[in-house]
Coordinates of C-alpha atoms in Angstrom, one line a residue:
M177 CA 0.0 0.0 -0.2
Q178 CA 2.7 2.3 0.9
R179 CA 4.6 1.7 -2.7
A180 CA 0.9 2.9 -4.2
N181 CA 0.9 6.3 -2.1
D182 CA 4.6 6.7 -2.9
C183 CA 3.7 6.2 -7.0
R184 CA 0.8 8.6 -6.4
D185 CA 2.8 11.1 -4.7
C186 CA 5.8 11.0 -7.6
L187 CA 3.0 11.4 -10.0
T188 CA 1.1 14.2 -8.4
A189 CA 4.2 16.1 -7.8
F190 CA 5.1 15.4 -11.8
Q191 CA 1.7 16.9 -12.6
D192 CA 2.7 20.1 -10.4
G193 CA 5.9 20.4 -11.8
I194 CA 4.2 20.4 -15.3
A195 CA 2.0 23.2 -14.1
A196 CA 4.8 25.2 -13.1
A197 CA 6.5 24.8 -16.1
I198 CA 3.2 25.6 -17.8
G199 CA 2.5 28.6 -15.7
S200 CA 6.2 29.8 -16.3
S201 CA 6.1 29.3 -20.1
E202 CA 3.4 31.9 -20.6
A203 CA 5.6 35.0 -20.4
D204 CA 8.2 34.0 -22.8
W205 CA 6.2 32.0 -25.5
S206 CA 2.8 33.3 -26.8
G207 CA 1.3 32.2 -29.8
K208 CA -1.1 29.6 -31.3
A209 CA 1.6 27.2 -31.7
A210 CA 2.5 28.2 -27.7
D211 CA -1.2 27.4 -26.3
Q212 CA -1.6 24.2 -27.9
A213 CA 1.9 22.9 -26.8
R214 CA 0.8 23.7 -23.1
T215 CA -2.9 22.4 -23.7
A216 CA -0.9 19.0 -24.8
V217 CA 1.9 19.1 -22.0
A218 CA -1.1 20.3 -19.5
G219 CA -3.0 16.9 -20.8
L220 CA 0.3 14.6 -20.2
G221 CA -0.1 15.8 -16.3
N222 CA -3.7 15.2 -16.0
K223 CA -3.2 11.8 -17.2
A224 CA -0.4 11.5 -14.6
S225 CA -1.9 12.5 -11.8
E226 CA -5.2 10.3 -12.9
A227 CA -2.7 7.4 -13.2
G228 CA -1.4 8.5 -9.2
T229 CA -5.0 8.1 -8.4
A230 CA -5.5 4.7 -10.1
A231 CA -2.2 3.2 -8.4
Q232 CA -3.6 4.0 -5.3
F233 CA -6.8 2.7 -5.6
A234 CA -5.7 -0.5 -7.1
G235 CA -3.1 -0.4 -3.6
K236 CA -6.2 -0.1 -1.6
L237 CA -7.5 -3.4 -3.7
I238 CA -4.7 -5.3 -3.3
A239 CA -4.6 -4.7 0.4
Q240 CA -8.1 -5.8 0.7
Q241 CA -7.9 -8.9 -1.4
S242 CA -4.7 -9.9 1.3
R243 CA -6.9 -9.6 4.0
A244 CA -9.7 -11.6 2.4
L245 CA -7.2 -14.3 1.5
S246 CA -5.8 -14.5 4.8
T247 CA -8.9 -14.9 6.6
A248 CA -10.2 -17.3 4.2
K249 CA -6.9 -19.2 4.7
S250 CA -7.6 -19.2 8.3
T251 CA -11.1 -20.2 8.5
V252 CA -11.6 -22.3 5.6
P253 CA -11.9 -26.1 7.1
P254 CA -9.6 -28.7 5.9
P255 CA -10.6 -30.7 3.3
P256 CA -12.6 -34.2 4.1
A257 CA -11.0 -37.4 4.8
V258 CA -10.6 -39.7 2.0
P259 CA -14.3 -41.5 1.4
Y260 CA -14.6 -45.3 2.1
D261 CA -14.1 -47.4 -0.9
P262 CA -15.3 -50.9 -0.8
A263 CA -12.8 -52.1 -3.8
A264 CA -10.3 -50.5 -2.2
A265 CA -11.3 -52.2 1.7
N266 CA -11.5 -55.4 0.0
A267 CA -8.3 -55.3 -1.9
G268 CA -6.4 -54.5 1.2
R269 CA -8.3 -57.2 3.4
M270 CA -6.9 -59.6 0.6
A271 CA -3.1 -58.9 1.0
I272 CA -3.7 -59.7 4.8
T273 CA -2.3 -63.2 6.0
D274 CA -2.5 -63.4 9.5
P275 CA -6.2 -63.9 11.0
I276 CA -5.9 -61.9 13.9
L277 CA -4.5 -58.7 11.6
Y278 CA -7.4 -59.8 8.7
G279 CA -10.2 -59.6 11.6
Q280 CA -9.0 -56.4 13.2
Q281 CA -8.8 -54.6 9.8
A282 CA -12.7 -56.0 8.8
A283 CA -13.8 -54.6 12.1
A284 CA -11.8 -51.3 10.9
D285 CA -13.4 -51.6 7.8
T286 CA -17.1 -52.4 8.6
A287 CA -17.0 -49.1 11.0
A288 CA -15.7 -46.8 8.1
E289 CA -18.5 -48.3 5.6
A290 CA -21.1 -47.9 8.6
A291 CA -20.1 -44.2 9.1
A292 CA -19.7 -43.8 5.0
R293 CA -23.3 -45.2 5.1
G294 CA -24.5 -42.8 8.1
R295 CA -23.5 -40.0 6.1
C296 CA -25.4 -41.2 3.3
A297 CA -28.1 -41.8 4.6
S298 CA -28.3 -38.6 6.5
G299 CA -28.3 -36.5 3.4
G300 CA -25.4 -34.8 4.9
D301 CA -22.7 -36.2 2.6
L302 CA -24.8 -37.1 -0.7
R303 CA -21.9 -36.4 -2.8
P304 CA -18.9 -37.8 -1.3
H305 CA -16.4 -38.9 -4.2
G306 CA -16.1 -35.7 -6.1
G307 CA -19.6 -34.2 -6.9
T308 CA -21.8 -37.9 -7.1
D309 CA -23.3 -40.3 -4.9
R310 CA -21.6 -43.4 -5.9
G311 CA -20.3 -44.4 -2.7
C312 CA -23.5 -44.4 -1.1
P313 CA -25.1 -48.0 -1.4
A314 CA -27.8 -48.3 -3.6
R315 CA -30.3 -48.4 -1.6
V316 CA -29.2 -45.4 0.5
R317 CA -28.8 -43.5 -2.8
A318 CA -32.4 -43.8 -3.6
R319 CA -33.9 -43.6 -0.3
S320 CA -32.1 -40.2 -0.3
S321 CA -33.4 -39.1 -3.7
G322 CA -37.2 -40.3 -2.7
A323 CA -37.1 -43.0 -5.6
A324 CA -38.1 -46.4 -4.8
V325 CA -35.8 -49.2 -4.3
P326 CA -36.1 -51.5 -7.0
A327 CA -36.7 -55.4 -5.7
S328 CA -33.2 -56.5 -7.5
T329 CA -31.4 -53.9 -5.1
R330 CA -33.5 -54.6 -2.3
A331 CA -32.3 -58.5 -2.6
A332 CA -28.5 -57.8 -3.5
A333 CA -28.3 -55.5 -0.7
A334 CA -30.1 -58.3 1.6
A335 CA -27.3 -60.4 0.0
S336 CA -24.6 -58.4 0.6
D337 CA -25.8 -57.6 4.1
R338 CA -25.7 -61.5 5.1
H339 CA -22.2 -62.2 4.1
R340 CA -20.9 -59.2 6.3

């Protein structure tokens, strides 16, 4: 902001210098050409003053944007955790050979899926996967949208639930 004010002050001083030069030239130089030259140079001084005012205004706007960015940076919550991915969870469990670790991981995956289903069912997080609700089970998607759940989907969901 200070640089913008310095720029404005410099350009205002430039305009003042031009105005003084124009004023001092009137006694020594007269005529149509002199008047046209003074008018042209006065226009240059006026443009310099306008540029100084614009620089000051730009400095104020940059300072406002900086404050807004700082406020946003300090108040925006962190991005959500990676959404539950059943395929990745299954692949991870398949790589575990220790039955105890497998059981622990299966319990953790079940809890993560239940949390994901809870978010989907509540409607609070219907779009956990980049703007789609594909991470929500089909019956939850249908329920949240108000659509009827097809019998085939209900049967597949029941079979899936029995195998857990």
